[in-house]
Amino acid sequence: MASTVSQQATAEASAKFAAGTATATAAQVASAADEILSVAGLLRAQPRLRRALTDPSRSGDDRAGLVRSLLSGKVAEVVLDTLATLVSGRFSRPTELLDSVERLGADAVLDSAQKDGKLADIEDELFRFGQIVSGNPQLAVTLSDAGAPTGLRVKLVEDLLKGKAQPATVRLAEIALEGFGGRGFESSLTRLVELTAAKRDREVAYVTVAKPLSDADEQAMAAKLSDIYGRSVSLKVDVDPEIIGGVSVRVGSDLYDGTILRRLNAAKQAFAK
């Protein structure tokens, strides 16, 4: 979990980026996102650079100057200003800097999608892709193998999503391959779905049912959950016949499991005592 000081630095950098791209086009923001993510790749490959940019014995201005000397003329001015603002803040650990740059890059991808009016599509495409991966053990192992060349896994993701998803969806899936925030691939996808929903000011409810819900049932469930959580809720429905009947709903750390399978398992445990 990120420390309070790194969260503050990230928030200040995010505000700098938002101010600098307020009038930018979706394509311009997407280009800036790629540059931020390229810097994340540099930090991932160079631990010494991460340490230098989070060295508490150096002043914030000194660290910002180091970023400017390394990146000036190589990235857009808004990216340079954003990253200089970031490293001038404090970090408890060098790895937190990498996590923050990755987060800024992912947020920038979502900002570009928001300007393009594609956030809802991307949220759904990421979730569906996660379902495809989790439903195919061989594919899940291949994409989650951090020891495999990233380029080959990126090519596989691009081939799977080509013509079926928004460019921003593909870019976010590539971010997940790198282990977004230190997570595994599938967990990274889940987190990116939630960040996409948050950009739309929504909670995500993961719903598991034995058979597909009708549109009316989905709308009623979303309305009920929205009342409970005080904000709009985006349903992500997974159909799993093995639960037999009932419904399981997870929102954040809250879980309601009213499936028949859970009741049968509870009964078995009771009889076994």
PDB file of N, CA and C in Angstrom, residues 78-180:
ATOM      1  N   VAL A  78       4.362  19.092 -20.648  1.00  0.00           N
ATOM      2  CA  VAL A  78       3.428  18.762 -19.571  1.00  0.00           C
ATOM      3  C   VAL A  78       3.877  17.495 -18.841  1.00  0.00           C
ATOM      4  N   VAL A  79       4.454  16.567 -19.560  1.00  0.00           N
ATOM      5  CA  VAL A  79       4.970  15.342 -18.931  1.00  0.00           C
ATOM      6  C   VAL A  79       6.179  15.675 -18.063  1.00  0.00           C
ATOM      7  N   LEU A  80       7.047  16.526 -18.584  1.00  0.00           N
ATOM      8  CA  LEU A  80       8.230  16.937 -17.825  1.00  0.00           C
ATOM      9  C   LEU A  80       7.821  17.639 -16.527  1.00  0.00           C
ATOM     10  N   ASP A  81       6.873  18.561 -16.625  1.00  0.00           N
ATOM     11  CA  ASP A  81       6.409  19.284 -15.437  1.00  0.00           C
ATOM     12  C   ASP A  81       5.742  18.338 -14.436  1.00  0.00           C
ATOM     13  N   THR A  82       4.972  17.395 -14.951  1.00  0.00           N
ATOM     14  CA  THR A  82       4.264  16.445 -14.080  1.00  0.00           C
ATOM     15  C   THR A  82       5.252  15.578 -13.307  1.00  0.00           C
ATOM     16  N   LEU A  83       6.250  15.045 -14.003  1.00  0.00           N
ATOM     17  CA  LEU A  83       7.206  14.154 -13.348  1.00  0.00           C
ATOM     18  C   LEU A  83       8.153  14.920 -12.424  1.00  0.00           C
ATOM     19  N   ALA A  84       8.473  16.156 -12.789  1.00  0.00           N
ATOM     20  CA  ALA A  84       9.294  16.985 -11.898  1.00  0.00           C
ATOM     21  C   ALA A  84       8.536  17.277 -10.606  1.00  0.00           C
ATOM     22  N   THR A  85       7.233  17.530 -10.736  1.00  0.00           N
ATOM     23  CA  THR A  85       6.403  17.747  -9.546  1.00  0.00           C
ATOM     24  C   THR A  85       6.361  16.487  -8.696  1.00  0.00           C
ATOM     25  N   LEU A  86       6.252  15.339  -9.344  1.00  0.00           N
ATOM     26  CA  LEU A  86       6.168  14.067  -8.619  1.00  0.00           C
ATOM     27  C   LEU A  86       7.423  13.808  -7.791  1.00  0.00           C
ATOM     28  N   VAL A  87       8.586  13.890  -8.421  1.00  0.00           N
ATOM     29  CA  VAL A  87       9.817  13.515  -7.708  1.00  0.00           C
ATOM     30  C   VAL A  87      10.242  14.563  -6.682  1.00  0.00           C
ATOM     31  N   SER A  88       9.674  15.762  -6.772  1.00  0.00           N
ATOM     32  CA  SER A  88      10.005  16.759  -5.749  1.00  0.00           C
ATOM     33  C   SER A  88       9.296  16.449  -4.435  1.00  0.00           C
ATOM     34  N   GLY A  89       8.318  15.537  -4.493  1.00  0.00           N
ATOM     35  CA  GLY A  89       7.656  15.080  -3.276  1.00  0.00           C
ATOM     36  C   GLY A  89       8.457  13.994  -2.585  1.00  0.00           C
ATOM     37  N   ARG A  90       7.884  13.448  -1.535  1.00  0.00           N
ATOM     38  CA  ARG A  90       8.594  12.447  -0.740  1.00  0.00           C
ATOM     39  C   ARG A  90       8.032  11.062  -0.977  1.00  0.00           C
ATOM     40  N   PHE A  91       8.923  10.052  -0.884  1.00  0.00           N
ATOM     41  CA  PHE A  91       8.532   8.650  -1.040  1.00  0.00           C
ATOM     42  C   PHE A  91       9.221   7.825   0.038  1.00  0.00           C
ATOM     43  N   SER A  92       8.472   6.909   0.634  1.00  0.00           N
ATOM     44  CA  SER A  92       9.047   6.067   1.682  1.00  0.00           C
ATOM     45  C   SER A  92       9.999   5.035   1.106  1.00  0.00           C
ATOM     46  N   ARG A  93       9.702   4.567  -0.121  1.00  0.00           N
ATOM     47  CA  ARG A  93      10.524   3.540  -0.762  1.00  0.00           C
ATOM     48  C   ARG A  93      10.656   3.870  -2.255  1.00  0.00           C
ATOM     49  N   PRO A  94      11.774   3.531  -2.870  1.00  0.00           N
ATOM     50  CA  PRO A  94      11.947   3.791  -4.305  1.00  0.00           C
ATOM     51  C   PRO A  94      10.870   3.134  -5.168  1.00  0.00           C
ATOM     52  N   THR A  95      10.399   1.951  -4.754  1.00  0.00           N
ATOM     53  CA  THR A  95       9.379   1.272  -5.563  1.00  0.00           C
ATOM     54  C   THR A  95       8.077   2.071  -5.609  1.00  0.00           C
ATOM     55  N   GLU A  96       7.835   2.893  -4.587  1.00  0.00           N
ATOM     56  CA  GLU A  96       6.628   3.716  -4.600  1.00  0.00           C
ATOM     57  C   GLU A  96       6.646   4.713  -5.748  1.00  0.00           C
ATOM     58  N   LEU A  97       7.828   5.176  -6.123  1.00  0.00           N
ATOM     59  CA  LEU A  97       7.929   6.109  -7.246  1.00  0.00           C
ATOM     60  C   LEU A  97       7.480   5.422  -8.534  1.00  0.00           C
ATOM     61  N   LEU A  98       7.943   4.203  -8.749  1.00  0.00           N
ATOM     62  CA  LEU A  98       7.522   3.450  -9.938  1.00  0.00           C
ATOM     63  C   LEU A  98       6.008   3.270  -9.947  1.00  0.00           C
ATOM     64  N   ASP A  99       5.458   2.884  -8.802  1.00  0.00           N
ATOM     65  CA  ASP A  99       4.006   2.696  -8.722  1.00  0.00           C
ATOM     66  C   ASP A  99       3.261   3.991  -9.056  1.00  0.00           C
ATOM     67  N   SER A 100       3.786   5.114  -8.582  1.00  0.00           N
ATOM     68  CA  SER A 100       3.135   6.401  -8.825  1.00  0.00           C
ATOM     69  C   SER A 100       3.198   6.797 -10.297  1.00  0.00           C
ATOM     70  N   VAL A 101       4.338   6.557 -10.938  1.00  0.00           N
ATOM     71  CA  VAL A 101       4.455   6.882 -12.361  1.00  0.00           C
ATOM     72  C   VAL A 101       3.519   5.995 -13.182  1.00  0.00           C
ATOM     73  N   GLU A 102       3.442   4.713 -12.825  1.00  0.00           N
ATOM     74  CA  GLU A 102       2.502   3.815 -13.507  1.00  0.00           C
ATOM     75  C   GLU A 102       1.066   4.295 -13.336  1.00  0.00           C
ATOM     76  N   ARG A 103       0.730   4.712 -12.127  1.00  0.00           N
ATOM     77  CA  ARG A 103      -0.627   5.190 -11.862  1.00  0.00           C
ATOM     78  C   ARG A 103      -0.927   6.450 -12.671  1.00  0.00           C
ATOM     79  N   LEU A 104       0.033   7.373 -12.729  1.00  0.00           N
ATOM     80  CA  LEU A 104      -0.154   8.582 -13.524  1.00  0.00           C
ATOM     81  C   LEU A 104      -0.340   8.230 -14.999  1.00  0.00           C
ATOM     82  N   GLY A 105       0.411   7.256 -15.485  1.00  0.00           N
ATOM     83  CA  GLY A 105       0.285   6.839 -16.875  1.00  0.00           C
ATOM     84  C   GLY A 105      -1.071   6.219 -17.164  1.00  0.00           C
ATOM     85  N   ALA A 106      -1.520   5.346 -16.271  1.00  0.00           N
ATOM     86  CA  ALA A 106      -2.833   4.726 -16.445  1.00  0.00           C
ATOM     87  C   ALA A 106      -3.942   5.770 -16.379  1.00  0.00           C
ATOM     88  N   ASP A 107      -3.829   6.696 -15.434  1.00  0.00           N
ATOM     89  CA  ASP A 107      -4.821   7.766 -15.323  1.00  0.00           C
ATOM     90  C   ASP A 107      -4.851   8.620 -16.590  1.00  0.00           C
ATOM     91  N   ALA A 108      -3.674   8.840 -17.175  1.00  0.00           N
ATOM     92  CA  ALA A 108      -3.613   9.634 -18.399  1.00  0.00           C
ATOM     93  C   ALA A 108      -4.286   8.904 -19.559  1.00  0.00           C
ATOM     94  N   VAL A 109      -4.104   7.596 -19.633  1.00  0.00           N
ATOM     95  CA  VAL A 109      -4.814   6.802 -20.648  1.00  0.00           C
ATOM     96  C   VAL A 109      -6.327   6.969 -20.473  1.00  0.00           C
ATOM     97  N   LEU A 110      -6.779   6.903 -19.224  1.00  0.00           N
ATOM     98  CA  LEU A 110      -8.211   7.054 -18.939  1.00  0.00           C
ATOM     99  C   LEU A 110      -8.682   8.480 -19.232  1.00  0.00           C
ATOM    100  N   ASP A 111      -7.834   9.468 -18.967  1.00  0.00           N
ATOM    101  CA  ASP A 111      -8.189  10.852 -19.296  1.00  0.00           C
ATOM    102  C   ASP A 111      -8.419  11.008 -20.799  1.00  0.00           C
ATOM    103  N   SER A 112      -7.545  10.371 -21.587  1.00  0.00           N
ATOM    104  CA  SER A 112      -7.701  10.467 -23.044  1.00  0.00           C
ATOM    105  C   SER A 112      -8.993   9.793 -23.481  1.00  0.00           C
ATOM    106  N   ALA A 113      -9.315   8.667 -22.852  1.00  0.00           N
ATOM    107  CA  ALA A 113     -10.552   7.956 -23.178  1.00  0.00           C
ATOM    108  C   ALA A 113     -11.777   8.759 -22.769  1.00  0.00           C
ATOM    109  N   GLN A 114     -11.662   9.463 -21.642  1.00  0.00           N
ATOM    110  CA  GLN A 114     -12.772  10.297 -21.176  1.00  0.00           C
ATOM    111  C   GLN A 114     -13.037  11.438 -22.165  1.00  0.00           C
ATOM    112  N   LYS A 115     -11.965  12.043 -22.657  1.00  0.00           N
ATOM    113  CA  LYS A 115     -12.137  13.107 -23.641  1.00  0.00           C
ATOM    114  C   LYS A 115     -12.766  12.575 -24.928  1.00  0.00           C
ATOM    115  N   ASP A 116     -12.538  11.290 -25.188  1.00  0.00           N
ATOM    116  CA  ASP A 116     -13.061  10.658 -26.402  1.00  0.00           C
ATOM    117  C   ASP A 116     -14.442  10.034 -26.187  1.00  0.00           C
ATOM    118  N   GLY A 117     -14.938  10.096 -24.943  1.00  0.00           N
ATOM    119  CA  GLY A 117     -16.248   9.532 -24.639  1.00  0.00           C
ATOM    120  C   GLY A 117     -16.301   8.017 -24.668  1.00  0.00           C
ATOM    121  N   LYS A 118     -15.178   7.351 -24.340  1.00  0.00           N
ATOM    122  CA  LYS A 118     -15.096   5.890 -24.475  1.00  0.00           C
ATOM    123  C   LYS A 118     -14.940   5.142 -23.155  1.00  0.00           C
ATOM    124  N   LEU A 119     -15.067   5.820 -22.025  1.00  0.00           N
ATOM    125  CA  LEU A 119     -14.785   5.170 -20.743  1.00  0.00           C
ATOM    126  C   LEU A 119     -15.669   3.951 -20.488  1.00  0.00           C
ATOM    127  N   ALA A 120     -16.958   4.068 -20.752  1.00  0.00           N
ATOM    128  CA  ALA A 120     -17.869   2.948 -20.483  1.00  0.00           C
ATOM    129  C   ALA A 120     -17.482   1.730 -21.314  1.00  0.00           C
ATOM    130  N   ASP A 121     -17.127   1.956 -22.579  1.00  0.00           N
ATOM    131  CA  ASP A 121     -16.713   0.848 -23.442  1.00  0.00           C
ATOM    132  C   ASP A 121     -15.454   0.184 -22.904  1.00  0.00           C
ATOM    133  N   ILE A 122     -14.510   0.998 -22.482  1.00  0.00           N
ATOM    134  CA  ILE A 122     -13.238   0.461 -21.993  1.00  0.00           C
ATOM    135  C   ILE A 122     -13.435  -0.338 -20.712  1.00  0.00           C
ATOM    136  N   GLU A 123     -14.261   0.167 -19.830  1.00  0.00           N
ATOM    137  CA  GLU A 123     -14.549  -0.551 -18.586  1.00  0.00           C
ATOM    138  C   GLU A 123     -15.095  -1.942 -18.887  1.00  0.00           C
ATOM    139  N   ASP A 124     -16.040  -2.024 -19.814  1.00  0.00           N
ATOM    140  CA  ASP A 124     -16.646  -3.308 -20.164  1.00  0.00           C
ATOM    141  C   ASP A 124     -15.652  -4.204 -20.889  1.00  0.00           C
ATOM    142  N   GLU A 125     -14.859  -3.639 -21.792  1.00  0.00           N
ATOM    143  CA  GLU A 125     -13.899  -4.451 -22.553  1.00  0.00           C
ATOM    144  C   GLU A 125     -12.821  -5.037 -21.654  1.00  0.00           C
ATOM    145  N   LEU A 126     -12.333  -4.265 -20.695  1.00  0.00           N
ATOM    146  CA  LEU A 126     -11.333  -4.784 -19.762  1.00  0.00           C
ATOM    147  C   LEU A 126     -11.898  -5.930 -18.937  1.00  0.00           C
ATOM    148  N   PHE A 127     -13.131  -5.756 -18.465  1.00  0.00           N
ATOM    149  CA  PHE A 127     -13.754  -6.807 -17.658  1.00  0.00           C
ATOM    150  C   PHE A 127     -13.940  -8.073 -18.481  1.00  0.00           C
ATOM    151  N   ARG A 128     -14.456  -7.941 -19.694  1.00  0.00           N
ATOM    152  CA  ARG A 128     -14.688  -9.113 -20.546  1.00  0.00           C
ATOM    153  C   ARG A 128     -13.377  -9.812 -20.889  1.00  0.00           C
ATOM    154  N   PHE A 129     -12.326  -9.021 -21.120  1.00  0.00           N
ATOM    155  CA  PHE A 129     -11.030  -9.627 -21.406  1.00  0.00           C
ATOM    156  C   PHE A 129     -10.527 -10.403 -20.194  1.00  0.00           C
ATOM    157  N   GLY A 130     -10.730  -9.830 -19.013  1.00  0.00           N
ATOM    158  CA  GLY A 130     -10.354 -10.549 -17.789  1.00  0.00           C
ATOM    159  C   GLY A 130     -11.093 -11.862 -17.657  1.00  0.00           C
ATOM    160  N   GLN A 131     -12.367 -11.886 -18.044  1.00  0.00           N
ATOM    161  CA  GLN A 131     -13.145 -13.123 -18.000  1.00  0.00           C
ATOM    162  C   GLN A 131     -12.590 -14.157 -18.973  1.00  0.00           C
ATOM    163  N   ILE A 132     -12.224 -13.696 -20.159  1.00  0.00           N
ATOM    164  CA  ILE A 132     -11.651 -14.609 -21.157  1.00  0.00           C
ATOM    165  C   ILE A 132     -10.367 -15.230 -20.630  1.00  0.00           C
ATOM    166  N   VAL A 133      -9.526 -14.390 -20.016  1.00  0.00           N
ATOM    167  CA  VAL A 133      -8.249 -14.886 -19.488  1.00  0.00           C
ATOM    168  C   VAL A 133      -8.473 -15.874 -18.353  1.00  0.00           C
ATOM    169  N   SER A 134      -9.335 -15.524 -17.402  1.00  0.00           N
ATOM    170  CA  SER A 134      -9.570 -16.412 -16.256  1.00  0.00           C
ATOM    171  C   SER A 134     -10.245 -17.709 -16.673  1.00  0.00           C
ATOM    172  N   GLY A 135     -10.957 -17.683 -17.787  1.00  0.00           N
ATOM    173  CA  GLY A 135     -11.636 -18.892 -18.266  1.00  0.00           C
ATOM    174  C   GLY A 135     -10.756 -19.800 -19.100  1.00  0.00           C
ATOM    175  N   ASN A 136      -9.531 -19.378 -19.360  1.00  0.00           N
ATOM    176  CA  ASN A 136      -8.587 -20.167 -20.159  1.00  0.00           C
ATOM    177  C   ASN A 136      -7.287 -20.306 -19.388  1.00  0.00           C
ATOM    178  N   PRO A 137      -7.134 -21.402 -18.617  1.00  0.00           N
ATOM    179  CA  PRO A 137      -5.954 -21.552 -17.749  1.00  0.00           C
ATOM    180  C   PRO A 137      -4.621 -21.399 -18.483  1.00  0.00           C
ATOM    181  N   GLN A 138      -4.521 -21.945 -19.696  1.00  0.00           N
ATOM    182  CA  GLN A 138      -3.260 -21.842 -20.432  1.00  0.00           C
ATOM    183  C   GLN A 138      -2.950 -20.393 -20.791  1.00  0.00           C
ATOM    184  N   LEU A 139      -3.975 -19.663 -21.218  1.00  0.00           N
ATOM    185  CA  LEU A 139      -3.791 -18.256 -21.550  1.00  0.00           C
ATOM    186  C   LEU A 139      -3.418 -17.457 -20.295  1.00  0.00           C
ATOM    187  N   ALA A 140      -4.078 -17.766 -19.182  1.00  0.00           N
ATOM    188  CA  ALA A 140      -3.798 -17.061 -17.931  1.00  0.00           C
ATOM    189  C   ALA A 140      -2.348 -17.263 -17.501  1.00  0.00           C
ATOM    190  N   VAL A 141      -1.864 -18.487 -17.612  1.00  0.00           N
ATOM    191  CA  VAL A 141      -0.481 -18.785 -17.231  1.00  0.00           C
ATOM    192  C   VAL A 141       0.492 -18.057 -18.151  1.00  0.00           C
ATOM    193  N   THR A 142       0.193 -18.055 -19.442  1.00  0.00           N
ATOM    194  CA  THR A 142       1.084 -17.415 -20.416  1.00  0.00           C
ATOM    195  C   THR A 142       1.189 -15.913 -20.170  1.00  0.00           C
ATOM    196  N   LEU A 143       0.052 -15.255 -19.975  1.00  0.00           N
ATOM    197  CA  LEU A 143       0.059 -13.808 -19.798  1.00  0.00           C
ATOM    198  C   LEU A 143       0.589 -13.390 -18.435  1.00  0.00           C
ATOM    199  N   SER A 144       0.486 -14.277 -17.449  1.00  0.00           N
ATOM    200  CA  SER A 144       0.931 -13.960 -16.088  1.00  0.00           C
ATOM    201  C   SER A 144       2.398 -14.291 -15.851  1.00  0.00           C
ATOM    202  N   ASP A 145       3.055 -14.923 -16.831  1.00  0.00           N
ATOM    203  CA  ASP A 145       4.436 -15.358 -16.660  1.00  0.00           C
ATOM    204  C   ASP A 145       5.392 -14.174 -16.771  1.00  0.00           C
ATOM    205  N   ALA A 146       5.766 -13.624 -15.621  1.00  0.00           N
ATOM    206  CA  ALA A 146       6.660 -12.456 -15.607  1.00  0.00           C
ATOM    207  C   ALA A 146       8.038 -12.800 -16.159  1.00  0.00           C
ATOM    208  N   GLY A 147       8.377 -14.093 -16.224  1.00  0.00           N
ATOM    209  CA  GLY A 147       9.676 -14.498 -16.744  1.00  0.00           C
ATOM    210  C   GLY A 147       9.723 -14.539 -18.255  1.00  0.00           C
ATOM    211  N   ALA A 148       8.554 -14.521 -18.893  1.00  0.00           N
ATOM    212  CA  ALA A 148       8.496 -14.545 -20.352  1.00  0.00           C
ATOM    213  C   ALA A 148       8.745 -13.142 -20.894  1.00  0.00           C
ATOM    214  N   PRO A 149       9.317 -13.027 -22.089  1.00  0.00           N
ATOM    215  CA  PRO A 149       9.574 -11.703 -22.665  1.00  0.00           C
ATOM    216  C   PRO A 149       8.284 -10.880 -22.757  1.00  0.00           C
ATOM    217  N   THR A 150       8.348  -9.648 -22.241  1.00  0.00           N
ATOM    218  CA  THR A 150       7.155  -8.805 -22.239  1.00  0.00           C
ATOM    219  C   THR A 150       6.657  -8.554 -23.659  1.00  0.00           C
ATOM    220  N   GLY A 151       7.578  -8.395 -24.598  1.00  0.00           N
ATOM    221  CA  GLY A 151       7.200  -8.121 -25.973  1.00  0.00           C
ATOM    222  C   GLY A 151       6.315  -9.203 -26.567  1.00  0.00           C
ATOM    223  N   LEU A 152       6.619 -10.460 -26.251  1.00  0.00           N
ATOM    224  CA  LEU A 152       5.813 -11.568 -26.772  1.00  0.00           C
ATOM    225  C   LEU A 152       4.424 -11.563 -26.157  1.00  0.00           C
ATOM    226  N   ARG A 153       4.344 -11.246 -24.861  1.00  0.00           N
ATOM    227  CA  ARG A 153       3.032 -11.206 -24.199  1.00  0.00           C
ATOM    228  C   ARG A 153       2.212 -10.017 -24.695  1.00  0.00           C
ATOM    229  N   VAL A 154       2.884  -8.889 -24.950  1.00  0.00           N
ATOM    230  CA  VAL A 154       2.194  -7.726 -25.510  1.00  0.00           C
ATOM    231  C   VAL A 154       1.628  -8.068 -26.883  1.00  0.00           C
ATOM    232  N   LYS A 155       2.426  -8.758 -27.710  1.00  0.00           N
ATOM    233  CA  LYS A 155       1.969  -9.157 -29.049  1.00  0.00           C
ATOM    234  C   LYS A 155       0.755 -10.064 -28.954  1.00  0.00           C
ATOM    235  N   LEU A 156       0.745 -10.966 -27.980  1.00  0.00           N
ATOM    236  CA  LEU A 156      -0.380 -11.868 -27.802  1.00  0.00           C
ATOM    237  C   LEU A 156      -1.637 -11.096 -27.434  1.00  0.00           C
ATOM    238  N   VAL A 157      -1.499 -10.146 -26.506  1.00  0.00           N
ATOM    239  CA  VAL A 157      -2.648  -9.316 -26.114  1.00  0.00           C
ATOM    240  C   VAL A 157      -3.167  -8.520 -27.309  1.00  0.00           C
ATOM    241  N   GLU A 158      -2.253  -7.940 -28.063  1.00  0.00           N
ATOM    242  CA  GLU A 158      -2.665  -7.155 -29.231  1.00  0.00           C
ATOM    243  C   GLU A 158      -3.394  -8.020 -30.251  1.00  0.00           C
ATOM    244  N   ASP A 159      -2.913  -9.247 -30.464  1.00  0.00           N
ATOM    245  CA  ASP A 159      -3.568 -10.155 -31.411  1.00  0.00           C
ATOM    246  C   ASP A 159      -4.965 -10.545 -30.925  1.00  0.00           C
ATOM    247  N   LEU A 160      -5.092 -10.753 -29.620  1.00  0.00           N
ATOM    248  CA  LEU A 160      -6.380 -11.160 -29.057  1.00  0.00           C
ATOM    249  C   LEU A 160      -7.416 -10.036 -29.126  1.00  0.00           C
ATOM    250  N   LEU A 161      -6.961  -8.791 -28.961  1.00  0.00           N
ATOM    251  CA  LEU A 161      -7.886  -7.665 -28.870  1.00  0.00           C
ATOM    252  C   LEU A 161      -8.008  -6.864 -30.167  1.00  0.00           C
ATOM    253  N   LYS A 162      -7.185  -7.175 -31.153  1.00  0.00           N
ATOM    254  CA  LYS A 162      -7.187  -6.406 -32.397  1.00  0.00           C
ATOM    255  C   LYS A 162      -8.574  -6.388 -33.029  1.00  0.00           C
ATOM    256  N   GLY A 163      -9.083  -5.197 -33.283  1.00  0.00           N
ATOM    257  CA  GLY A 163     -10.379  -5.048 -33.922  1.00  0.00           C
ATOM    258  C   GLY A 163     -11.560  -5.325 -33.015  1.00  0.00           C
ATOM    259  N   LYS A 164     -11.285  -5.664 -31.742  1.00  0.00           N
ATOM    260  CA  LYS A 164     -12.354  -6.020 -30.804  1.00  0.00           C
ATOM    261  C   LYS A 164     -12.424  -5.067 -29.610  1.00  0.00           C
ATOM    262  N   ALA A 165     -11.456  -4.181 -29.489  1.00  0.00           N
ATOM    263  CA  ALA A 165     -11.406  -3.308 -28.313  1.00  0.00           C
ATOM    264  C   ALA A 165     -10.827  -1.950 -28.698  1.00  0.00           C
ATOM    265  N   GLN A 166     -11.120  -0.957 -27.857  1.00  0.00           N
ATOM    266  CA  GLN A 166     -10.585   0.383 -28.048  1.00  0.00           C
ATOM    267  C   GLN A 166      -9.056   0.370 -27.853  1.00  0.00           C
ATOM    268  N   PRO A 167      -8.341   1.244 -28.550  1.00  0.00           N
ATOM    269  CA  PRO A 167      -6.885   1.326 -28.345  1.00  0.00           C
ATOM    270  C   PRO A 167      -6.508   1.536 -26.880  1.00  0.00           C
ATOM    271  N   ALA A 168      -7.300   2.312 -26.162  1.00  0.00           N
ATOM    272  CA  ALA A 168      -7.003   2.539 -24.739  1.00  0.00           C
ATOM    273  C   ALA A 168      -7.147   1.250 -23.936  1.00  0.00           C
ATOM    274  N   THR A 169      -8.089   0.385 -24.317  1.00  0.00           N
ATOM    275  CA  THR A 169      -8.245  -0.904 -23.642  1.00  0.00           C
ATOM    276  C   THR A 169      -6.995  -1.747 -23.823  1.00  0.00           C
ATOM    277  N   VAL A 170      -6.493  -1.769 -25.048  1.00  0.00           N
ATOM    278  CA  VAL A 170      -5.274  -2.528 -25.340  1.00  0.00           C
ATOM    279  C   VAL A 170      -4.105  -1.968 -24.529  1.00  0.00           C
ATOM    280  N   ARG A 171      -4.017  -0.645 -24.456  1.00  0.00           N
ATOM    281  CA  ARG A 171      -2.912  -0.013 -23.719  1.00  0.00           C
ATOM    282  C   ARG A 171      -2.993  -0.360 -22.242  1.00  0.00           C
ATOM    283  N   LEU A 172      -4.180  -0.351 -21.676  1.00  0.00           N
ATOM    284  CA  LEU A 172      -4.337  -0.692 -20.260  1.00  0.00           C
ATOM    285  C   LEU A 172      -4.016  -2.158 -20.007  1.00  0.00           C
ATOM    286  N   ALA A 173      -4.387  -3.022 -20.943  1.00  0.00           N
ATOM    287  CA  ALA A 173      -4.044  -4.444 -20.799  1.00  0.00           C
ATOM    288  C   ALA A 173      -2.530  -4.630 -20.821  1.00  0.00           C
ATOM    289  N   GLU A 174      -1.840  -3.827 -21.628  1.00  0.00           N
ATOM    290  CA  GLU A 174      -0.376  -3.887 -21.659  1.00  0.00           C
ATOM    291  C   GLU A 174       0.218  -3.427 -20.319  1.00  0.00           C
ATOM    292  N   ILE A 175      -0.406  -2.405 -19.721  1.00  0.00           N
ATOM    293  CA  ILE A 175       0.030  -1.960 -18.394  1.00  0.00           C
ATOM    294  C   ILE A 175      -0.118  -3.095 -17.383  1.00  0.00           C
ATOM    295  N   ALA A 176      -1.215  -3.835 -17.496  1.00  0.00           N
ATOM    296  CA  ALA A 176      -1.449  -4.961 -16.578  1.00  0.00           C
ATOM    297  C   ALA A 176      -0.375  -6.033 -16.719  1.00  0.00           C
ATOM    298  N   LEU A 177       0.149  -6.202 -17.934  1.00  0.00           N
ATOM    299  CA  LEU A 177       1.197  -7.202 -18.158  1.00  0.00           C
ATOM    300  C   LEU A 177       2.450  -6.905 -17.343  1.00  0.00           C
ATOM    301  N   GLU A 178       2.688  -5.614 -17.089  1.00  0.00           N
ATOM    302  CA  GLU A 178       3.874  -5.220 -16.326  1.00  0.00           C
ATOM    303  C   GLU A 178       3.669  -5.403 -14.825  1.00  0.00           C
ATOM    304  N   GLY A 179       2.447  -5.762 -14.416  1.00  0.00           N
ATOM    305  CA  GLY A 179       2.177  -5.938 -12.993  1.00  0.00           C
ATOM    306  C   GLY A 179       1.864  -4.619 -12.331  1.00  0.00           C
ATOM    307  N   PHE A 180       0.750  -4.023 -12.705  1.00  0.00           N
ATOM    308  CA  PHE A 180       0.352  -2.684 -12.255  1.00  0.00           C
ATOM    309  C   PHE A 180       0.345  -2.597 -10.725  1.00  0.00           C
TER     310      PHE A 180
END
